[in-house]
XYZ file of C-alpha atoms in Angstrom:
673
model
C -26.005 11.488 -28.399
C -26.055 11.173 -32.188
C -22.731 10.553 -33.924
C -22.119 10.633 -37.638
C -19.486 8.176 -38.753
C -16.739 9.823 -40.785
C -16.140 7.343 -43.559
C -12.635 6.037 -44.092
C -11.254 6.172 -47.620
C -12.965 3.112 -49.106
C -10.231 2.696 -51.723
C -7.617 2.238 -49.032
C -9.458 0.273 -46.356
C -6.849 -1.327 -44.095
C -9.061 -4.346 -43.326
C -10.057 -6.954 -45.834
C -13.720 -7.956 -45.794
C -12.807 -11.301 -44.178
C -10.656 -9.725 -41.450
C -13.299 -7.077 -40.790
C -15.932 -9.751 -40.230
C -13.628 -11.699 -37.919
C -12.717 -8.639 -35.859
C -16.347 -7.674 -35.546
C -17.170 -11.224 -34.440
C -14.393 -11.080 -31.830
C -15.844 -7.781 -30.592
C -19.276 -9.410 -30.346
C -17.764 -12.248 -28.321
C -16.186 -9.754 -25.891
C -19.494 -7.892 -25.592
C -21.381 -11.156 -25.008
C -18.985 -12.138 -22.223
C -19.307 -8.687 -20.714
C -23.111 -8.791 -20.539
C -22.960 -12.314 -19.169
C -20.604 -11.252 -16.406
C -22.900 -8.443 -15.326
C -26.139 -10.452 -15.379
C -25.865 -14.229 -15.458
C -25.584 -16.766 -12.686
C -26.227 -19.788 -14.906
C -27.073 -20.829 -18.488
C -24.005 -19.066 -19.965
C -24.526 -20.094 -23.607
C -28.336 -19.616 -23.472
C -28.889 -23.244 -24.441
C -32.297 -23.047 -22.766
C -34.770 -20.168 -22.494
C -33.560 -17.598 -20.015
C -35.191 -17.825 -16.569
C -35.106 -15.494 -13.628
C -33.142 -18.174 -11.720
C -30.354 -17.774 -14.294
C -29.953 -14.088 -13.382
C -27.972 -12.936 -10.370
C -30.174 -11.867 -7.460
C -28.167 -8.639 -7.141
C -26.926 -7.292 -10.477
C -23.967 -4.919 -10.121
C -21.752 -3.646 -12.910
C -20.982 -0.916 -15.408
C -21.938 -1.401 -19.033
C -21.586 2.075 -20.560
C -17.800 2.128 -21.053
C -17.444 -1.607 -21.688
C -18.287 -2.053 -25.408
C -15.984 0.825 -26.361
C -13.130 -0.746 -24.420
C -13.832 -4.114 -26.056
C -13.643 -2.361 -29.439
C -10.284 -0.825 -28.526
C -8.881 -4.130 -27.241
C -9.563 -6.088 -30.424
C -7.914 -3.355 -32.502
C -4.880 -3.209 -30.234
C -4.573 -6.985 -30.637
C -4.368 -6.483 -34.395
C -1.555 -3.915 -34.327
C 0.358 -5.923 -31.737
C 0.390 -8.847 -34.173
C 1.088 -6.735 -37.262
C 4.016 -4.799 -35.757
C 5.100 -7.362 -33.108
C 4.555 -4.773 -30.367
C 5.439 -4.997 -26.698
C 2.224 -3.408 -25.419
C -0.188 -3.570 -22.527
C -3.496 -1.908 -21.659
C -4.430 0.493 -18.880
C -8.189 0.885 -18.338
C -8.834 4.298 -16.885
C -12.673 4.325 -16.887
C -13.369 3.155 -13.370
C -15.595 0.128 -13.457
C -15.018 -1.260 -16.938
C -14.008 -4.586 -15.437
C -16.108 -6.772 -17.760
C -14.036 -5.616 -20.755
C -10.601 -6.491 -19.373
C -11.743 -9.710 -17.727
C -13.596 -10.781 -20.866
C -10.746 -10.020 -23.246
C -8.085 -11.707 -21.145
C -10.422 -14.707 -20.978
C -10.747 -14.757 -24.769
C -6.972 -14.548 -25.291
C -6.360 -17.321 -22.751
C -4.281 -15.453 -20.176
C -7.100 -15.463 -17.631
C -7.473 -19.234 -17.635
C -3.717 -19.711 -17.361
C -3.677 -17.712 -14.123
C -7.011 -19.079 -12.881
C -7.267 -22.656 -14.259
C -10.660 -23.134 -12.634
C -12.041 -20.528 -15.077
C -11.526 -22.794 -18.063
C -12.217 -21.943 -21.689
C -15.359 -23.992 -21.983
C -18.986 -23.834 -20.900
C -18.245 -24.726 -17.276
C -15.492 -22.104 -17.086
C -17.691 -19.510 -18.717
C -20.386 -20.135 -16.102
C -17.821 -19.588 -13.343
C -16.531 -16.490 -15.137
C -20.047 -15.039 -15.146
C -20.981 -16.067 -11.626
C -17.850 -14.675 -9.954
C -18.224 -11.161 -11.343
C -19.467 -8.643 -8.757
C -20.437 -11.569 -6.573
C -19.545 -12.426 -2.959
C -16.399 -14.511 -2.900
C -15.734 -13.559 -6.531
C -14.146 -10.540 -8.214
C -14.845 -6.823 -8.228
C -16.659 -4.911 -10.965
C -13.629 -2.745 -11.684
C -10.205 -3.601 -13.020
C -8.262 -4.776 -9.986
C -4.788 -6.164 -9.219
C -6.257 -9.637 -9.745
C -7.077 -8.807 -13.389
C -4.368 -10.159 -15.719
C -2.347 -7.439 -17.433
C -3.475 -4.691 -15.057
C -1.352 -2.219 -13.094
C -4.125 0.312 -12.552
C -6.882 0.167 -9.934
C -10.029 1.137 -11.779
C -12.017 2.117 -8.694
C -10.398 5.536 -8.280
C -10.400 7.885 -11.239
C -7.665 10.226 -12.433
C -4.357 8.380 -12.346
C -4.362 6.174 -15.438
C -2.204 8.427 -17.617
C 0.323 9.070 -14.846
C 0.585 5.322 -14.282
C 1.085 4.803 -17.999
C 4.030 7.218 -18.140
C 5.537 5.712 -14.994
C 5.454 2.341 -16.708
C 7.053 3.751 -19.878
C 10.053 5.365 -18.125
C 13.196 3.248 -18.669
C 11.271 0.773 -20.831
C 12.465 1.799 -24.297
C 10.594 -0.826 -26.328
C 7.289 -0.705 -24.442
C 4.081 0.997 -25.629
C 1.438 1.617 -22.983
C -2.053 1.987 -24.407
C -3.933 4.097 -21.895
C -7.705 4.333 -22.241
C -9.070 7.464 -20.564
C -12.748 7.842 -19.815
C -14.239 11.243 -20.531
C -15.541 11.439 -16.970
C -12.094 10.562 -15.677
C -10.656 13.264 -17.965
C -12.392 15.901 -15.829
C -10.353 15.099 -12.708
C -7.463 17.331 -11.706
C -4.789 14.598 -11.764
C -5.753 13.469 -15.266
C -5.930 17.001 -16.617
C -2.420 17.537 -15.293
C -1.153 14.212 -16.642
C -1.447 15.377 -20.265
C 1.769 17.314 -19.563
C 3.702 14.107 -18.970
C 4.837 14.162 -22.597
C 7.374 16.852 -21.651
C 9.237 14.268 -19.581
C 9.455 11.295 -21.946
C 12.762 10.542 -23.625
C 12.201 8.795 -26.991
C 15.642 7.160 -26.762
C 15.661 5.654 -23.277
C 11.919 5.499 -22.532
C 8.972 3.748 -24.107
C 5.862 5.407 -25.494
C 2.375 6.117 -24.197
C -0.594 6.034 -26.564
C -3.547 7.791 -24.856
C -6.975 6.876 -26.181
C -9.563 9.372 -24.931
C -12.840 7.486 -24.983
C -15.609 10.055 -25.393
C -18.958 8.345 -24.928
C -20.626 11.508 -23.797
C -21.771 10.916 -20.228
C -20.787 10.341 -16.637
C -23.094 8.560 -14.243
C -25.894 11.137 -14.684
C -24.408 14.138 -16.467
C -22.844 14.900 -19.843
C -19.067 15.200 -19.956
C -17.290 18.438 -20.700
C -14.915 17.215 -23.412
C -17.759 15.500 -25.247
C -19.795 18.723 -25.391
C -17.168 21.157 -26.664
C -16.667 21.734 -30.378
C -14.419 19.409 -32.353
C -12.050 22.265 -33.161
C -11.792 23.288 -29.493
C -10.991 19.731 -28.379
C -8.437 19.336 -31.149
C -6.727 22.601 -30.199
C -6.784 21.644 -26.541
C -4.910 18.434 -27.259
C -2.524 20.196 -29.615
C -1.918 22.819 -26.923
C -0.963 20.050 -24.507
C 1.665 18.924 -27.042
C -0.136 15.976 -28.677
C -1.043 15.080 -32.234
C -4.698 14.063 -31.969
C -6.441 11.638 -34.341
C -10.204 11.287 -34.252
C -12.271 8.103 -34.624
C -15.959 9.021 -34.521
C -19.183 7.209 -35.283
C -21.546 4.375 -34.470
C -21.696 2.162 -37.583
C -19.540 -0.857 -36.659
C -18.142 -1.777 -40.088
C -17.098 1.802 -40.853
C -15.754 2.346 -37.344
C -13.598 -0.787 -37.607
C -11.993 0.542 -40.788
C -11.407 4.013 -39.330
C -9.968 2.667 -36.081
C -7.692 0.227 -37.883
C -6.250 2.944 -40.127
C -5.905 5.412 -37.286
C -4.090 2.964 -35.034
C -1.688 2.142 -37.828
C -0.986 5.864 -38.291
C -0.357 6.264 -34.535
C 2.004 3.289 -34.386
C 3.898 4.552 -37.455
C 4.226 7.977 -35.764
C 5.695 6.373 -32.643
C 8.145 4.328 -34.699
C 9.174 7.421 -36.700
C 9.704 9.487 -33.540
C 11.875 6.825 -31.965
C 13.829 6.213 -35.161
C 14.538 9.937 -35.592
C 15.763 10.225 -32.006
C 17.835 7.051 -31.913
C 19.322 6.937 -35.403
C 19.232 10.547 -36.555
C 19.919 12.217 -33.186
C 16.808 14.371 -33.605
C 16.476 16.228 -30.261
C 13.283 18.073 -31.205
C 10.559 17.435 -28.625
C 8.144 15.067 -30.356
C 4.442 15.633 -30.628
C 3.357 12.127 -29.710
C 0.109 10.769 -31.210
C -3.085 10.276 -29.252
C -6.518 9.076 -30.306
C -9.978 10.455 -29.527
C -12.560 7.680 -29.851
C -16.096 9.047 -29.908
C -18.682 6.255 -29.763
C -22.117 5.822 -28.148
C -22.290 5.071 -24.458
C -23.520 1.515 -24.045
C -22.868 0.784 -27.724
C -24.727 -2.321 -29.001
C -26.790 -2.471 -25.798
C -30.532 -1.940 -25.300
C -31.807 0.992 -27.386
C -35.145 1.719 -25.672
C -36.427 0.353 -22.344
C -39.792 1.297 -20.879
C -40.054 4.114 -23.363
C -36.698 5.652 -22.389
C -33.616 5.826 -24.582
C -30.743 3.815 -23.070
C -27.917 3.504 -25.626
C -26.123 6.815 -26.073
C -27.354 8.223 -22.772
C -26.227 8.189 -19.153
C -28.873 5.511 -18.471
C -26.462 2.941 -19.888
C -23.679 3.919 -17.492
C -24.298 1.143 -14.966
C -26.881 -1.626 -15.331
C -28.950 -0.557 -18.368
C -31.704 -3.093 -17.803
C -33.187 -4.021 -14.433
C -33.939 -7.736 -14.386
C -35.563 -8.770 -11.131
C -38.960 -9.890 -9.803
C -40.075 -6.278 -9.978
C -39.355 -6.141 -13.710
C -40.220 -9.637 -15.019
C -40.850 -8.348 -18.539
C -37.210 -7.283 -18.778
C -36.087 -10.906 -18.783
C -37.010 -11.267 -22.453
C -35.239 -7.985 -23.237
C -32.046 -9.329 -21.659
C -32.352 -12.569 -23.581
C -32.896 -10.696 -26.841
C -29.926 -8.428 -26.118
C -27.598 -11.339 -25.468
C -28.848 -13.275 -28.487
C -28.126 -10.269 -30.713
C -24.423 -11.153 -30.420
C -25.089 -14.605 -31.936
C -22.984 -16.589 -29.481
C -23.621 -19.771 -31.464
C -21.457 -18.321 -34.236
C -18.665 -17.393 -31.813
C -18.322 -20.354 -29.446
C -18.482 -24.053 -30.216
C -20.867 -26.430 -28.457
C -18.378 -26.890 -25.635
C -18.190 -23.142 -25.048
C -14.774 -22.549 -26.602
C -14.045 -19.585 -28.844
C -13.898 -20.904 -32.413
C -10.318 -21.241 -33.771
C -10.610 -18.659 -36.567
C -11.458 -16.019 -33.958
C -9.016 -17.231 -31.331
C -6.159 -16.762 -33.798
C -6.813 -12.982 -33.834
C -5.257 -12.663 -30.382
C -1.496 -12.292 -29.999
C 0.445 -15.237 -28.635
C 2.454 -15.833 -25.466
C 3.800 -12.741 -23.717
C 2.552 -10.531 -26.544
C -0.972 -10.946 -25.167
C -1.773 -7.850 -23.156
C -3.010 -9.935 -20.240
C 0.309 -11.817 -20.158
C 2.704 -8.929 -20.787
C 5.533 -9.243 -18.242
C 5.604 -5.499 -17.614
C 2.065 -5.718 -16.261
C 3.264 -8.291 -13.752
C 6.298 -6.391 -12.536
C 7.228 -9.081 -10.080
C 8.544 -11.306 -12.863
C 10.895 -8.506 -14.045
C 11.922 -7.217 -10.618
C 15.641 -7.142 -9.922
C 17.167 -6.383 -6.554
C 18.232 -2.800 -6.031
C 21.977 -2.381 -5.663
C 22.472 -0.726 -2.307
C 25.489 1.071 -0.817
C 26.862 0.128 2.584
C 24.766 2.278 4.904
C 27.540 2.237 7.494
C 29.538 4.560 5.229
C 26.840 7.202 5.669
C 26.676 6.950 9.449
C 27.141 10.281 11.246
C 30.162 9.965 13.523
C 29.382 11.299 16.984
C 32.512 11.096 19.169
C 30.637 12.405 22.220
C 27.075 13.471 23.006
C 26.184 16.812 21.447
C 29.560 17.177 19.709
C 28.224 17.153 16.137
C 25.388 18.915 14.354
C 23.801 16.901 11.577
C 20.776 16.989 9.273
C 19.067 13.748 8.449
C 17.908 14.651 4.943
C 21.379 15.868 3.966
C 22.721 12.462 4.899
C 19.820 10.781 3.121
C 20.578 12.775 -0.021
C 24.132 11.412 -0.114
C 22.826 7.907 0.449
C 20.329 8.306 -2.448
C 23.144 9.676 -4.601
C 25.013 6.414 -4.135
C 21.850 4.370 -4.782
C 21.288 6.273 -8.031
C 24.881 5.782 -9.148
C 24.927 2.059 -8.369
C 21.780 1.466 -10.406
C 22.407 3.638 -13.464
C 23.334 0.701 -15.660
C 20.231 -1.252 -14.592
C 17.918 1.700 -15.338
C 15.650 0.716 -12.474
C 15.789 3.496 -9.897
C 14.336 7.001 -9.955
C 13.505 9.772 -7.481
C 10.090 11.411 -7.885
C 8.773 14.526 -6.218
C 7.025 17.871 -6.833
C 9.917 20.354 -7.196
C 11.239 19.654 -3.697
C 14.406 17.589 -4.151
C 16.667 20.552 -3.364
C 14.446 22.079 -0.679
C 14.203 18.719 1.052
C 18.020 18.751 1.133
C 18.332 15.754 -1.166
C 20.275 17.682 -3.788
C 23.329 15.434 -3.542
C 21.627 13.171 -6.108
C 22.466 15.819 -8.735
C 26.143 14.919 -8.278
C 25.456 11.819 -10.381
C 22.271 12.471 -12.396
C 20.122 15.170 -13.917
C 16.458 15.965 -13.894
C 14.700 14.440 -16.861
C 13.110 17.207 -18.929
C 12.183 17.296 -22.622
C 10.831 20.856 -22.929
C 12.877 23.969 -23.695
C 16.020 24.596 -21.617
C 17.412 28.047 -20.840
C 20.880 29.055 -19.632
C 20.064 29.544 -15.947
C 18.287 26.215 -15.530
C 19.893 23.669 -13.219
C 20.389 19.969 -13.882
C 17.802 19.787 -16.722
C 18.563 17.214 -19.419
C 16.696 14.855 -21.790
C 17.614 11.927 -19.576
C 17.969 11.654 -15.813
C 16.993 9.665 -12.746
C 15.151 12.532 -11.054
C 11.609 13.547 -12.009
C 10.775 16.560 -9.877
C 9.978 19.314 -12.386
C 6.198 18.997 -12.226
C 4.469 20.706 -9.313
C 1.814 18.029 -8.838
C 1.893 15.484 -6.052
C -0.712 13.398 -7.913
C 1.382 13.313 -11.054
C 4.693 12.445 -9.411
C 3.211 9.811 -7.135
C 1.301 8.340 -10.095
C 4.539 8.142 -12.073
C 6.136 6.324 -9.161
C 3.263 3.828 -8.926
C 3.538 2.967 -12.629
C 7.321 2.652 -12.291
C 7.094 0.358 -9.277
C 4.294 -1.806 -10.629
C 6.351 -2.601 -13.742
C 9.184 -4.018 -11.679
C 11.433 -1.091 -10.761
C 12.355 0.885 -7.623
C 11.827 4.498 -6.677
C 11.327 7.059 -3.969
C 8.708 9.779 -3.590
C 9.458 12.792 -1.449
C 7.281 15.779 -0.546
C 6.624 18.199 2.296
C 4.687 16.823 5.232
C 1.942 19.411 4.726
C 1.441 18.393 1.101
C 1.868 14.640 1.341
C -1.771 14.399 2.441
C -2.819 15.508 -1.051
C -2.223 11.966 -2.275
C -3.820 10.141 0.672
C -6.694 8.952 -1.490
C -4.276 7.324 -3.876
C -3.446 4.883 -1.083
C -6.851 4.228 0.342
C -10.476 5.061 -0.308
C -12.968 6.246 2.197
C -15.439 3.780 3.651
C -18.485 5.977 3.149
C -20.653 2.897 2.499
C -20.550 1.579 6.041
C -23.796 1.411 7.980
C -22.588 1.545 11.564
C -25.558 2.573 13.677
C -27.746 -0.260 12.361
C -25.190 -2.877 13.368
C -24.799 -1.438 16.862
C -28.546 -1.678 17.452
C -28.586 -5.218 16.092
C -25.702 -6.177 18.404
C -27.584 -4.745 21.361
C -30.623 -6.827 20.425
C -28.527 -10.023 20.358
C -26.886 -9.206 23.709
C -30.268 -8.477 25.305
C -31.703 -11.735 23.999
C -28.916 -13.972 25.329
C -27.649 -11.911 28.288
C -30.772 -10.159 29.624
C -29.080 -9.026 32.872
C -26.330 -7.133 31.056
C -26.779 -3.383 31.292
C -26.036 -1.589 28.026
C -26.153 2.087 27.113
C -26.277 3.169 23.459
C -25.100 6.686 22.583
C -25.429 7.974 19.036
C -22.601 10.446 18.334
C -23.724 12.855 15.613
C -21.062 15.535 16.178
C -17.603 14.016 16.584
C -16.288 17.268 18.071
C -18.412 16.566 21.145
C -15.818 13.927 22.046
C -13.157 16.589 22.522
C -12.878 18.604 25.674
C -14.757 21.897 25.799
C -11.381 23.563 26.349
C -10.208 22.362 22.915
C -13.290 22.814 20.751
C -16.435 24.943 21.129
C -18.637 21.865 20.498
C -16.833 19.739 23.097
C -18.496 18.390 26.219
C -17.117 19.418 29.588
C -15.678 16.651 31.727
C -18.748 16.300 33.958
C -21.151 15.923 31.042
C -18.866 13.514 29.192
C -18.428 11.301 32.265
C -22.178 11.305 32.906
C -22.704 9.798 29.464
C -19.668 7.585 28.973
C -18.820 6.889 32.643
C -15.335 6.983 34.069
C -14.474 3.284 33.937
C -16.986 1.163 31.968
C -15.944 -0.401 28.636
C -16.974 1.497 25.510
C -17.321 -0.253 22.148
C -17.293 2.577 19.597
C -18.518 1.785 16.086
C -17.199 4.383 13.637
C -17.456 4.711 9.823
C -13.959 6.185 9.468
C -10.445 5.481 10.742
C -10.351 4.311 14.418
C -7.352 6.496 15.293
C -9.446 9.640 14.842
C -11.726 8.725 17.766
C -8.712 7.892 19.937
C -7.148 11.261 19.158
C -10.359 13.100 20.053
C -10.763 11.266 23.388
C -7.206 10.871 24.612
C -7.651 13.428 27.445
C -10.841 11.917 28.821
C -10.894 10.080 32.146
C -12.256 6.841 30.725
C -9.456 5.035 28.890
C -11.531 1.902 28.131
C -12.505 2.993 24.623
C -12.333 0.285 21.967
C -12.964 1.620 18.454
C -14.162 -0.484 15.524
C -13.754 1.353 12.233
C -12.528 1.271 8.680
C -9.576 -1.058 8.220
C -9.295 -0.580 4.445
C -11.116 -3.754 3.570
C -13.860 -4.103 1.008
C -14.664 -5.089 -2.545
C -17.782 -5.834 -4.547
C -19.843 -7.951 -2.175
C -23.020 -7.657 -0.142
C -23.620 -4.599 2.093
C -23.438 -6.700 5.233
C -20.273 -8.491 4.150
C -18.495 -5.162 3.736
C -19.213 -4.532 7.416
C -18.009 -8.050 8.251
C -14.725 -7.456 6.413
C -14.175 -4.310 8.469
C -15.360 -6.115 11.666
C -18.108 -3.565 12.162
C -20.953 -6.064 11.966
C -23.265 -7.092 14.812
C -21.531 -10.446 15.345
C -18.044 -8.977 15.743
C -19.419 -6.249 18.012
C -21.040 -8.848 20.239
C -17.687 -10.658 20.466
C -15.998 -7.391 21.432
C -18.383 -6.965 24.335
C -17.887 -10.549 25.555
C -14.100 -10.260 25.283
C -14.141 -7.182 27.548
C -16.361 -8.768 30.214
C -14.820 -11.966 31.622
C -17.455 -11.972 34.379
C -20.006 -13.186 31.802
C -18.465 -16.646 32.179
C -20.156 -19.608 30.514
C -23.102 -17.561 29.230
C -20.700 -15.279 27.396
C -18.744 -18.217 25.977
C -21.930 -19.819 24.605
C -22.999 -16.567 22.917
C -19.536 -16.040 21.485
C -19.722 -19.476 19.831
C -23.173 -18.674 18.460
C -22.043 -15.461 16.730
C -18.883 -17.105 15.409
C -21.049 -19.781 13.828
C -23.258 -17.036 12.365
C -20.253 -15.515 10.644
C -19.470 -18.875 9.014
C -23.122 -19.297 8.030
C -23.123 -15.798 6.535
C -20.059 -16.465 4.378
C -21.412 -19.743 3.030
C -24.778 -18.172 2.290
C -23.537 -15.146 0.330
C -21.032 -17.221 -1.668
C -23.883 -19.372 -2.871
C -26.749 -16.882 -3.171
C -25.093 -13.520 -3.784
C -27.273 -11.677 -1.271
C -27.331 -11.368 2.504
C -29.228 -13.827 4.689
C -32.924 -12.995 5.144
C -32.404 -12.421 8.863
C -29.947 -9.669 7.978
C -31.986 -8.136 5.148
C -35.248 -8.186 7.118
C -33.915 -7.144 10.525
C -35.661 -4.169 12.097
C -35.215 -2.465 15.428
C -37.886 -2.998 18.050
C -37.954 -1.458 21.507
C -36.445 -3.718 24.159
C -38.413 -4.427 27.290
């Protein structure tokens, strides 16, 4: 992808030459820390020639989005200081963790929360080692990242979260960075309409920054490949005022970004001033920014004859550095040295003072903003006496009642009691009335900032109900942002539709390798308990577990019992939720089915450790067998102690080495005799 930088008016450059050089240096520092997090295990300041032993044995991370997010962060720092803004950062592009971790480390908020990650060489080494490493932190922005309210591992909800945070926070600006891959998701495409629900008087502001770097993991992105005019009209059609920052020449891009951000902040201030002081009720066209920069900006240009920067090849790890690619070690060293860390950090590994002073101070740092740690702002919800809403039943069957009608009156009182605190809202996709919760409209309106016509009901610029958007994703995302910034709320929807947002609560464990672990467990059991009779059944079609009377694939009772027996214990290893297997087998004769499956555990770690966290590994499976068979006696107790010790050994090994034990990596099935 080739980008031509549109030069800013040189006569009115917002940055002095000195400030430009400092901001570029700060950006280099953030990029250096980001590369170090992805690759390095040791030698953080490159004080000695880089060796393979300094590189992590398993390199995991995402580089492509990271330098662009670092660029945005340093510029947001500048406007926070210039305008004394109450602002925090939402990182939509999934795995851009190095950027947020690196920038919060530079500003000091990371070390305040995690004192062991100190702002010196030793702390930098720990910062690098922990990233995407067993016992460390994930490669995406997670709840453990200072200043974060958005889980970066699941795309599509960043903008909804940003608006949820802005509701009832009149002085807050939420800078929401949206990846162009993320922008293709349904929830994000819908979330552009959130600007029709923001009240410039009682709510804060959201500044979307659409980061177009051109590519997803392997493909180009739609919004990066349409014409400039089409993209501009699309954003205008969604009710935004778009500003474009495009190019790849750092000095020119810094000037353009600085001027554009100032224009956006001035727009926000003007909109709020017009609404609050001049009673201007016109729906504002809030500003948003389109940042078009190369994917993997400042990273390796060409590797093994292939272009990396500006292509999808920079999306994840742009440079393989391992025993299979020993020549890449020098390329990594050259890449990291291009940032000139010796100019950025002193000999002790601390950011030099003239760069450190570019960051905001105290709670104005985005990693320390109280709104991004809602627990420090949380106030108890004022609650009515629930006894007053009890349905009086003088005798059995004497009264007809409807639970949601009663709930609606209860919520009405909750809304009324908390109006002065501005910390309670009801969210839902156009179902408040149909779910019989309409009593809330006795005390509040629906918040709505688009056109109102005479037959509309309960629509007003301000209200505690947000139910005028027919999108479960949107409304639930608003609620999440509202809750995570220290407030209270309720989401209601039909039972049939509530499943639409299941993935917003949990993600599927498609990475589990179940069959391998079952075979390994059988091998261990055969080795230590050779007289134990074990049958292994590989279930390819789950519907076979159901009765033939319930599903055409189902086994009849005779065939099922011939395989699974009527009374022997069954340890069932499953890659999904255990309850599904129980539901499919609840009519079978054999009730001794014990399912091991996904328990919603997992982060960036080794493949085997993910199975350990979900208790689907060979050692936990062996324990399950022993626990079900007390007749194994002392032999079973000895084996149980052996596998428990193996689990301890495994944890110690991966925390030190970053990869699974050789006996796990090299294990292969061999026929048992």
